[in-house]
Amino acid sequence: MFKNKAKPRPSSEQRLPTWHWFFPLAAVHAALMVPLSLLALYHQFDFLPQLASPMGHARELIFGFALSLIAGYLLGPLPRRQLAGLVTLWVVGRLGVLAAPLMHVATLADSLFAMWVACLLVPRFMAAKKWRNRIIAPLLCLLCLLGIVTLTWRYLGDMFITAPLMHLSVLGLVLLMTFMGGRIIAPAVNGYLMQRHRLAGAGLQPRIEAALILLVGTAPLLALWPRLQPFAAMLVLPAGALVLLRIYRWKPTLCRERPDLLALMAGYAWLSVGLLLMARAWWLPTHDSASLHAFTIGALGTLASTVMLRQAILRAKAQPEREWTLLLLVALFATATILRLLALEAGGTWLATLWGAALAWSLAWLLVASRLCHWIRRLPAPRPSAK
């Protein structure tokens, strides 16, 4: 999506695609972590003490799972040793859910991973010319910084700033998905509409993109103070409507033959649902963390899984519209999201509802992991690099 215009440095060391490792690892991690979190939270599974709190569970999925997706998608090919170092740090960092002394080593590894990713990615976006592209640099820096700051919760416990910081992290991820999702969907839809229907698509819609950056980027800062949350609601409400307008202009009814594009737009639509639910939560005295799951399950699950599979399929020189799992994944993530949103209102069946959501989520990610392995095995052999 974004191409690094810097001239490649001559190197004899082989460069490997980052997503080859991070995409399958992230899929397996996501499939395992949610059921393990439920066991730690509600079934006295003492083996994973750092997952025995909602904030510990949220931190692992945002900064363990989502940050690995960001690294896999944006970093591009890296030298073999550098990639091995990043993967090793990420894997060791996942041991932080265990008890001490492994937790201390994992905390250090997780911190180094976040700092390394920031050092590799932030300069790339700082070099962008348009302000809409440059805004991603401080956003990535903020997410990596929050990934390090939230590690202190393992030693200090929950504090009065714990929940606001986690909400800020999720909404920062929402802004990133809003931006990157549009940059992925727009050219894909444009290319298909021109090829199949000889129509010029709506494209990136830069004015809507700029408005979404301003609205979604400002609202989390206002929401840090409870008295300003109604004003934050007044920002995310039109943002949710703009997301729906953007999808409408992409003409999803003309993309019926492309399940991959429909899946991307379905994931993007969950961003609108989450923004509208967030506006309601900031207006009314409701449990606003429930609405966050529209982002972390519906939007992140659907968008990330589709992007991961499309990338693998396209690199294997195949056609993503023929991938049979895409619409099934949309249904599984929608089921998981709806069950999770309804869990607080489920009465005596709330725990069974949570488990239903967790099983749908895990099944989806296991399916993604298996299909990624399927397509990675079919990748063409790399060409020998010229000396």
Short mmCIF file of C-alpha atoms in Angstrom, two decimals:
data_model
loop_
_atom_site.label_atom_id
_atom_site.label_comp_id
_atom_site.label_asym_id
_atom_site.label_seq_id
_atom_site.Cartn_x
_atom_site.Cartn_y
_atom_site.Cartn_z
CA MET A 1 0.00 0.00 0.00
CA PHE A 2 2.71 2.47 0.99
CA LYS A 3 5.95 2.02 -0.87
CA ASN A 4 9.25 2.90 0.63
CA LYS A 5 10.83 5.25 -1.92
CA ALA A 6 14.28 5.07 -0.36
CA LYS A 7 16.88 3.32 -2.48
CA PRO A 8 17.60 -0.17 -1.19
CA ARG A 9 20.95 -0.63 0.40
CA PRO A 10 23.16 -3.26 -1.20
CA SER A 11 23.32 -6.29 1.05
CA SER A 12 24.30 -9.90 0.55
CA GLU A 13 21.96 -11.02 3.32
CA GLN A 14 18.69 -12.52 2.14
CA ARG A 15 15.55 -10.49 2.93
CA LEU A 16 12.42 -12.38 3.96
CA PRO A 17 8.80 -11.15 3.98
CA THR A 18 7.79 -10.28 7.53
CA TRP A 19 4.24 -11.47 7.10
CA HIS A 20 5.41 -15.06 6.42
CA TRP A 21 6.07 -15.38 10.12
CA PHE A 22 3.90 -12.84 11.87
CA PHE A 23 0.60 -13.61 10.15
CA PRO A 24 0.42 -17.34 11.03
CA LEU A 25 1.83 -16.71 14.53
CA ALA A 26 -0.69 -13.93 15.17
CA ALA A 27 -3.58 -16.12 13.98
CA VAL A 28 -2.63 -18.98 16.31
CA HIS A 29 -2.06 -16.54 19.18
CA ALA A 30 -5.52 -15.01 18.70
CA ALA A 31 -7.17 -18.42 18.55
CA LEU A 32 -5.60 -19.53 21.84
CA MET A 33 -5.58 -16.35 23.90
CA VAL A 34 -9.33 -15.69 24.23
CA PRO A 35 -10.26 -19.17 25.58
CA LEU A 36 -7.24 -19.02 27.89
CA SER A 37 -8.40 -15.61 29.12
CA LEU A 38 -11.84 -17.00 29.97
CA LEU A 39 -10.24 -19.89 31.84
CA ALA A 40 -8.07 -17.48 33.83
CA LEU A 41 -10.89 -15.01 34.50
CA TYR A 42 -13.77 -17.31 35.42
CA HIS A 43 -12.43 -20.82 36.01
CA GLN A 44 -9.50 -20.26 38.43
CA PHE A 45 -6.89 -21.22 35.85
CA ASP A 46 -3.97 -20.01 37.97
CA PHE A 47 -1.31 -20.92 35.42
CA LEU A 48 -1.91 -17.61 33.59
CA PRO A 49 -2.14 -14.91 36.27
CA GLN A 50 -1.67 -11.99 33.86
CA LEU A 51 -4.84 -12.97 31.97
CA ALA A 52 -6.94 -13.06 35.14
CA SER A 53 -8.09 -9.46 34.70
CA PRO A 54 -10.03 -7.78 31.87
CA MET A 55 -7.22 -5.27 31.34
CA GLY A 56 -4.58 -8.00 31.14
CA HIS A 57 -6.69 -9.82 28.56
CA ALA A 58 -7.21 -6.61 26.57
CA ARG A 59 -3.52 -5.70 26.68
CA GLU A 60 -2.43 -9.07 25.33
CA LEU A 61 -4.82 -8.93 22.39
CA ILE A 62 -4.08 -5.32 21.46
CA PHE A 63 -0.32 -5.19 21.98
CA GLY A 64 0.41 -8.88 21.48
CA PHE A 65 -1.93 -9.69 18.63
CA ALA A 66 -2.66 -6.39 16.85
CA LEU A 67 0.91 -5.07 17.08
CA SER A 68 2.19 -8.24 15.43
CA LEU A 69 -0.30 -7.70 12.59
CA ILE A 70 0.94 -4.14 12.16
CA ALA A 71 4.52 -5.37 12.04
CA GLY A 72 3.71 -8.14 9.60
CA TYR A 73 1.81 -5.89 7.19
CA LEU A 74 3.87 -2.71 7.25
CA LEU A 75 7.47 -3.79 7.78
CA GLY A 76 7.90 -5.55 4.45
CA PRO A 77 10.94 -7.74 3.70
CA LEU A 78 13.66 -7.68 6.34
CA PRO A 79 17.12 -9.24 6.58
CA ARG A 80 16.94 -12.76 7.93
CA ARG A 81 18.71 -11.96 11.22
CA GLN A 82 16.61 -8.88 11.88
CA LEU A 83 13.40 -10.79 11.24
CA ALA A 84 14.56 -13.65 13.45
CA GLY A 85 15.26 -11.18 16.25
CA LEU A 86 11.84 -9.57 15.97
CA VAL A 87 10.03 -12.92 15.90
CA THR A 88 12.03 -14.17 18.88
CA LEU A 89 11.24 -11.06 20.93
CA TRP A 90 7.54 -11.34 20.09
CA VAL A 91 7.37 -15.04 20.98
CA VAL A 92 9.24 -14.53 24.26
CA GLY A 93 7.00 -11.55 25.00
CA ARG A 94 3.94 -13.78 24.88
CA LEU A 95 5.31 -15.66 27.89
CA GLY A 96 4.44 -12.59 29.94
CA VAL A 97 1.05 -14.10 30.73
CA LEU A 98 2.84 -16.64 32.91
CA ALA A 99 4.00 -16.17 36.48
CA ALA A 100 7.44 -14.92 37.50
CA PRO A 101 10.33 -15.37 36.74
CA LEU A 102 9.36 -15.87 33.07
CA MET A 103 7.20 -12.78 33.29
CA HIS A 104 10.23 -10.52 33.88
CA VAL A 105 12.10 -11.81 30.82
CA ALA A 106 8.93 -11.58 28.72
CA THR A 107 8.27 -8.01 29.83
CA LEU A 108 11.74 -6.96 28.68
CA ALA A 109 11.30 -8.79 25.36
CA ASP A 110 7.88 -7.22 24.78
CA SER A 111 9.27 -3.75 25.45
CA LEU A 112 12.17 -4.27 23.04
CA PHE A 113 9.79 -5.59 20.37
CA ALA A 114 7.54 -2.51 20.59
CA MET A 115 10.52 -0.13 20.49
CA TRP A 116 12.10 -1.94 17.54
CA VAL A 117 8.87 -1.88 15.54
CA ALA A 118 8.48 1.84 16.25
CA CYS A 119 12.06 2.57 15.17
CA LEU A 120 11.53 0.72 11.90
CA LEU A 121 8.08 2.10 10.99
CA VAL A 122 7.85 5.66 12.26
CA PRO A 123 10.63 7.13 10.05
CA ARG A 124 8.95 5.70 6.94
CA PHE A 125 5.74 7.64 7.54
CA MET A 126 7.53 10.76 8.74
CA ALA A 127 8.94 11.06 5.22
CA ALA A 128 5.46 11.27 3.68
CA LYS A 129 4.49 14.53 1.98
CA LYS A 130 0.74 14.71 2.72
CA TRP A 131 -0.39 15.38 6.28
CA ARG A 132 -2.92 12.55 6.06
CA ASN A 133 -0.05 10.13 5.56
CA ARG A 134 2.25 11.73 8.11
CA ILE A 135 -0.40 11.42 10.84
CA ILE A 136 0.29 7.66 10.94
CA ALA A 137 3.81 8.22 12.29
CA PRO A 138 2.75 9.71 15.66
CA LEU A 139 -0.13 7.23 15.83
CA LEU A 140 2.20 4.24 15.46
CA CYS A 141 4.58 5.84 17.95
CA LEU A 142 1.71 6.29 20.43
CA LEU A 143 0.55 2.68 20.07
CA CYS A 144 4.06 1.33 20.61
CA LEU A 145 4.58 3.66 23.58
CA LEU A 146 1.29 2.53 25.14
CA GLY A 147 2.38 -1.06 24.56
CA ILE A 148 5.41 -0.37 26.77
CA VAL A 149 3.59 1.73 29.38
CA THR A 150 0.86 -0.87 29.89
CA LEU A 151 3.48 -3.47 30.80
CA THR A 152 3.86 -1.68 34.15
CA TRP A 153 0.41 -2.95 35.12
CA ARG A 154 1.99 -6.34 35.78
CA TYR A 155 3.87 -4.82 38.69
CA LEU A 156 1.70 -1.89 39.80
CA GLY A 157 -1.74 -3.44 39.36
CA ASP A 158 -4.82 -1.61 38.15
CA MET A 159 -4.77 2.16 38.66
CA PHE A 160 -7.22 4.97 37.98
CA ILE A 161 -5.59 5.54 34.57
CA THR A 162 -5.68 1.87 33.54
CA ALA A 163 -9.09 1.86 31.88
CA PRO A 164 -8.69 5.27 30.14
CA LEU A 165 -5.32 4.23 28.70
CA MET A 166 -6.72 0.96 27.41
CA HIS A 167 -9.66 2.78 25.82
CA LEU A 168 -7.19 5.21 24.26
CA SER A 169 -5.22 2.27 22.88
CA VAL A 170 -8.31 0.70 21.31
CA LEU A 171 -9.44 3.99 19.78
CA GLY A 172 -5.94 4.60 18.43
CA LEU A 173 -6.19 1.21 16.79
CA VAL A 174 -9.61 2.23 15.42
CA LEU A 175 -8.06 5.30 13.80
CA LEU A 176 -5.35 3.12 12.26
CA MET A 177 -7.94 0.65 10.91
CA THR A 178 -10.04 3.52 9.55
CA PHE A 179 -7.05 4.93 7.67
CA MET A 180 -5.42 1.71 6.52
CA GLY A 181 -8.72 0.01 5.70
CA GLY A 182 -9.63 2.80 3.32
CA ARG A 183 -6.19 2.67 1.70
CA ILE A 184 -6.63 -1.06 1.08
CA ILE A 185 -10.28 -1.16 0.01
CA ALA A 186 -10.38 1.86 -2.31
CA PRO A 187 -7.78 0.73 -4.90
CA ALA A 188 -9.02 -2.86 -4.79
CA VAL A 189 -12.62 -1.82 -5.47
CA ASN A 190 -11.57 0.72 -8.11
CA GLY A 191 -9.58 -1.88 -10.00
CA TYR A 192 -12.44 -4.39 -9.95
CA LEU A 193 -15.12 -1.87 -10.99
CA MET A 194 -13.01 -0.65 -13.90
CA GLN A 195 -12.17 -4.18 -15.04
CA ARG A 196 -15.62 -5.73 -14.60
CA HIS A 197 -18.07 -2.86 -15.11
CA ARG A 198 -15.98 -0.18 -16.84
CA LEU A 199 -16.88 2.22 -14.04
CA ALA A 200 -14.66 4.66 -12.19
CA GLY A 201 -15.01 3.96 -8.49
CA ALA A 202 -15.30 6.56 -5.75
CA GLY A 203 -11.67 5.99 -4.86
CA LEU A 204 -10.05 7.09 -1.65
CA GLN A 205 -12.53 9.93 -0.98
CA PRO A 206 -9.83 12.16 0.57
CA ARG A 207 -12.25 14.65 2.13
CA ILE A 208 -14.02 11.89 4.03
CA GLU A 209 -10.67 10.40 5.00
CA ALA A 210 -9.48 13.76 6.34
CA ALA A 211 -12.72 14.25 8.28
CA LEU A 212 -12.45 10.76 9.79
CA ILE A 213 -8.86 11.38 10.87
CA LEU A 214 -9.85 14.61 12.62
CA LEU A 215 -13.03 13.23 14.23
CA VAL A 216 -11.71 9.82 15.32
CA GLY A 217 -8.35 11.29 16.29
CA THR A 218 -9.80 14.03 18.51
CA ALA A 219 -12.58 12.08 20.25
CA PRO A 220 -10.32 9.81 22.39
CA LEU A 221 -8.51 12.83 23.82
CA LEU A 222 -11.80 14.43 24.91
CA ALA A 223 -13.08 11.12 26.28
CA LEU A 224 -10.23 10.95 28.80
CA TRP A 225 -12.22 13.41 30.94
CA PRO A 226 -15.70 12.15 31.88
CA ARG A 227 -17.25 15.63 31.66
CA LEU A 228 -16.11 15.97 28.06
CA GLN A 229 -17.40 12.58 26.93
CA PRO A 230 -20.68 14.04 25.54
CA PHE A 231 -18.57 16.26 23.28
CA ALA A 232 -16.56 13.20 22.22
CA ALA A 233 -19.85 11.48 21.38
CA MET A 234 -20.71 14.40 19.11
CA LEU A 235 -17.53 13.62 17.15
CA VAL A 236 -17.77 9.83 16.81
CA LEU A 237 -21.45 9.94 15.83
CA PRO A 238 -20.82 11.73 12.49
CA ALA A 239 -17.66 9.64 12.09
CA GLY A 240 -19.77 6.48 12.15
CA ALA A 241 -22.10 7.98 9.55
CA LEU A 242 -19.14 8.96 7.34
CA VAL A 243 -17.80 5.40 7.43
CA LEU A 244 -21.18 4.14 6.16
CA LEU A 245 -21.24 6.83 3.46
CA ARG A 246 -17.76 5.83 2.36
CA ILE A 247 -18.81 2.18 2.04
CA TYR A 248 -21.95 3.18 0.11
CA ARG A 249 -19.86 5.12 -2.40
CA TRP A 250 -17.67 2.04 -2.93
CA LYS A 251 -20.78 0.38 -4.47
CA PRO A 252 -20.80 -2.94 -2.60
CA THR A 253 -23.83 -4.11 -4.62
CA LEU A 254 -21.63 -4.19 -7.74
CA CYS A 255 -19.04 -6.35 -5.96
CA ARG A 256 -21.25 -9.41 -5.43
CA GLU A 257 -18.83 -11.57 -7.41
CA ARG A 258 -15.91 -10.57 -5.17
CA PRO A 259 -16.31 -12.05 -1.67
CA ASP A 260 -12.89 -10.72 -0.71
CA LEU A 261 -14.01 -7.12 -1.32
CA LEU A 262 -17.33 -7.72 0.43
CA ALA A 263 -15.45 -9.13 3.43
CA LEU A 264 -13.24 -6.05 3.59
CA MET A 265 -16.27 -3.77 3.47
CA ALA A 266 -18.03 -5.85 6.13
CA GLY A 267 -15.05 -5.38 8.44
CA TYR A 268 -15.05 -1.66 7.67
CA ALA A 269 -18.77 -1.51 8.49
CA TRP A 270 -18.03 -2.85 11.98
CA LEU A 271 -16.01 0.33 12.53
CA SER A 272 -19.21 2.30 11.96
CA VAL A 273 -21.15 0.06 14.35
CA GLY A 274 -18.49 0.50 17.01
CA LEU A 275 -18.39 4.28 16.60
CA LEU A 276 -22.17 4.55 16.90
CA LEU A 277 -22.20 2.31 19.98
CA MET A 278 -19.37 4.34 21.46
CA ALA A 279 -21.35 7.55 20.94
CA ARG A 280 -24.28 5.99 22.77
CA ALA A 281 -22.04 4.80 25.61
CA TRP A 282 -20.58 8.30 26.07
CA TRP A 283 -24.05 9.85 26.15
CA LEU A 284 -25.68 7.32 28.47
CA PRO A 285 -24.38 5.68 31.68
CA THR A 286 -23.69 2.34 30.01
CA HIS A 287 -20.75 -0.03 30.13
CA ASP A 288 -18.62 1.47 27.37
CA SER A 289 -16.12 -1.40 27.26
CA ALA A 290 -18.83 -3.59 25.70
CA SER A 291 -18.96 -1.34 22.63
CA LEU A 292 -15.19 -1.66 22.23
CA HIS A 293 -15.69 -5.29 21.19
CA ALA A 294 -17.36 -4.15 17.98
CA PHE A 295 -13.89 -2.81 17.12
CA THR A 296 -11.68 -5.55 18.53
CA ILE A 297 -13.78 -8.53 17.37
CA GLY A 298 -15.91 -7.38 14.45
CA ALA A 299 -13.69 -4.82 12.75
CA LEU A 300 -10.23 -6.10 13.68
CA GLY A 301 -11.12 -9.76 13.20
CA THR A 302 -12.84 -9.35 9.83
CA LEU A 303 -10.45 -6.77 8.37
CA ALA A 304 -7.26 -8.43 9.60
CA SER A 305 -8.19 -11.95 8.53
CA THR A 306 -9.24 -10.80 5.06
CA VAL A 307 -6.12 -8.68 4.55
CA MET A 308 -3.89 -11.52 5.71
CA LEU A 309 -5.49 -14.07 3.39
CA ARG A 310 -5.62 -11.70 0.41
CA GLN A 311 -1.94 -10.92 0.81
CA ALA A 312 -1.00 -14.60 0.95
CA ILE A 313 -3.23 -15.50 -2.00
CA LEU A 314 -2.01 -12.64 -4.19
CA ARG A 315 1.62 -13.48 -3.41
CA ALA A 316 0.85 -17.06 -4.46
CA LYS A 317 -0.41 -15.61 -7.78
CA ALA A 318 -3.92 -16.92 -7.21
CA GLN A 319 -7.34 -15.24 -7.17
CA PRO A 320 -8.59 -14.14 -3.72
CA GLU A 321 -12.24 -14.19 -4.83
CA ARG A 322 -12.00 -17.98 -5.06
CA GLU A 323 -11.02 -18.39 -1.39
CA TRP A 324 -13.97 -20.28 0.09
CA THR A 325 -13.36 -19.25 3.71
CA LEU A 326 -13.82 -15.48 3.38
CA LEU A 327 -17.58 -15.19 3.82
CA LEU A 328 -17.51 -17.94 6.44
CA LEU A 329 -15.02 -15.86 8.39
CA VAL A 330 -17.29 -12.82 8.11
CA ALA A 331 -20.12 -14.89 9.61
CA LEU A 332 -17.95 -16.29 12.40
CA PHE A 333 -16.61 -12.89 13.45
CA ALA A 334 -20.11 -11.40 13.27
CA THR A 335 -21.39 -14.22 15.49
CA ALA A 336 -18.57 -13.69 17.97
CA THR A 337 -19.18 -9.93 18.06
CA ILE A 338 -22.93 -10.15 18.54
CA LEU A 339 -22.62 -12.76 21.28
CA ARG A 340 -20.01 -10.67 23.09
CA LEU A 341 -22.14 -7.52 22.86
CA LEU A 342 -25.16 -9.42 24.22
CA ALA A 343 -23.27 -11.17 27.02
CA LEU A 344 -23.90 -8.45 29.63
CA GLU A 345 -27.65 -8.65 28.97
CA ALA A 346 -27.80 -12.46 28.89
CA GLY A 347 -28.72 -12.90 32.55
CA GLY A 348 -27.85 -16.32 33.93
CA THR A 349 -26.44 -17.49 30.60
CA TRP A 350 -23.80 -14.75 30.40
CA LEU A 351 -20.86 -17.12 30.81
CA ALA A 352 -22.18 -19.54 28.19
CA THR A 353 -22.65 -16.56 25.85
CA LEU A 354 -19.06 -15.50 26.43
CA TRP A 355 -17.85 -19.00 25.65
CA GLY A 356 -19.94 -19.04 22.48
CA ALA A 357 -18.27 -15.81 21.36
CA ALA A 358 -14.82 -17.17 22.26
CA LEU A 359 -15.36 -20.40 20.35
CA ALA A 360 -16.56 -18.57 17.22
CA TRP A 361 -13.52 -16.25 17.43
CA SER A 362 -11.07 -19.11 17.95
CA LEU A 363 -12.57 -21.25 15.19
CA ALA A 364 -12.24 -18.33 12.79
CA TRP A 365 -8.58 -17.74 13.60
CA LEU A 366 -7.69 -21.43 13.46
CA LEU A 367 -9.27 -21.47 10.01
CA VAL A 368 -7.21 -18.41 9.03
CA ALA A 369 -4.02 -20.04 10.32
CA SER A 370 -4.66 -23.22 8.33
CA ARG A 371 -5.41 -21.32 5.13
CA LEU A 372 -2.34 -19.13 5.56
CA CYS A 373 -0.17 -22.24 5.83
CA HIS A 374 -1.92 -23.63 2.75
CA TRP A 375 -1.12 -20.55 0.66
CA ILE A 376 2.38 -20.01 2.03
CA ARG A 377 3.31 -23.52 0.88
CA ARG A 378 2.20 -22.49 -2.62
CA LEU A 379 4.29 -19.35 -2.85
CA PRO A 380 6.68 -19.26 -5.83
CA ALA A 381 10.31 -19.91 -5.00
CA PRO A 382 12.24 -16.67 -4.33
CA ARG A 383 14.61 -15.53 -7.03
CA PRO A 384 18.30 -15.52 -6.15
CA SER A 385 19.38 -11.99 -5.29
CA ALA A 386 21.89 -10.30 -7.57
CA LYS A 387 25.24 -9.62 -6.00
#
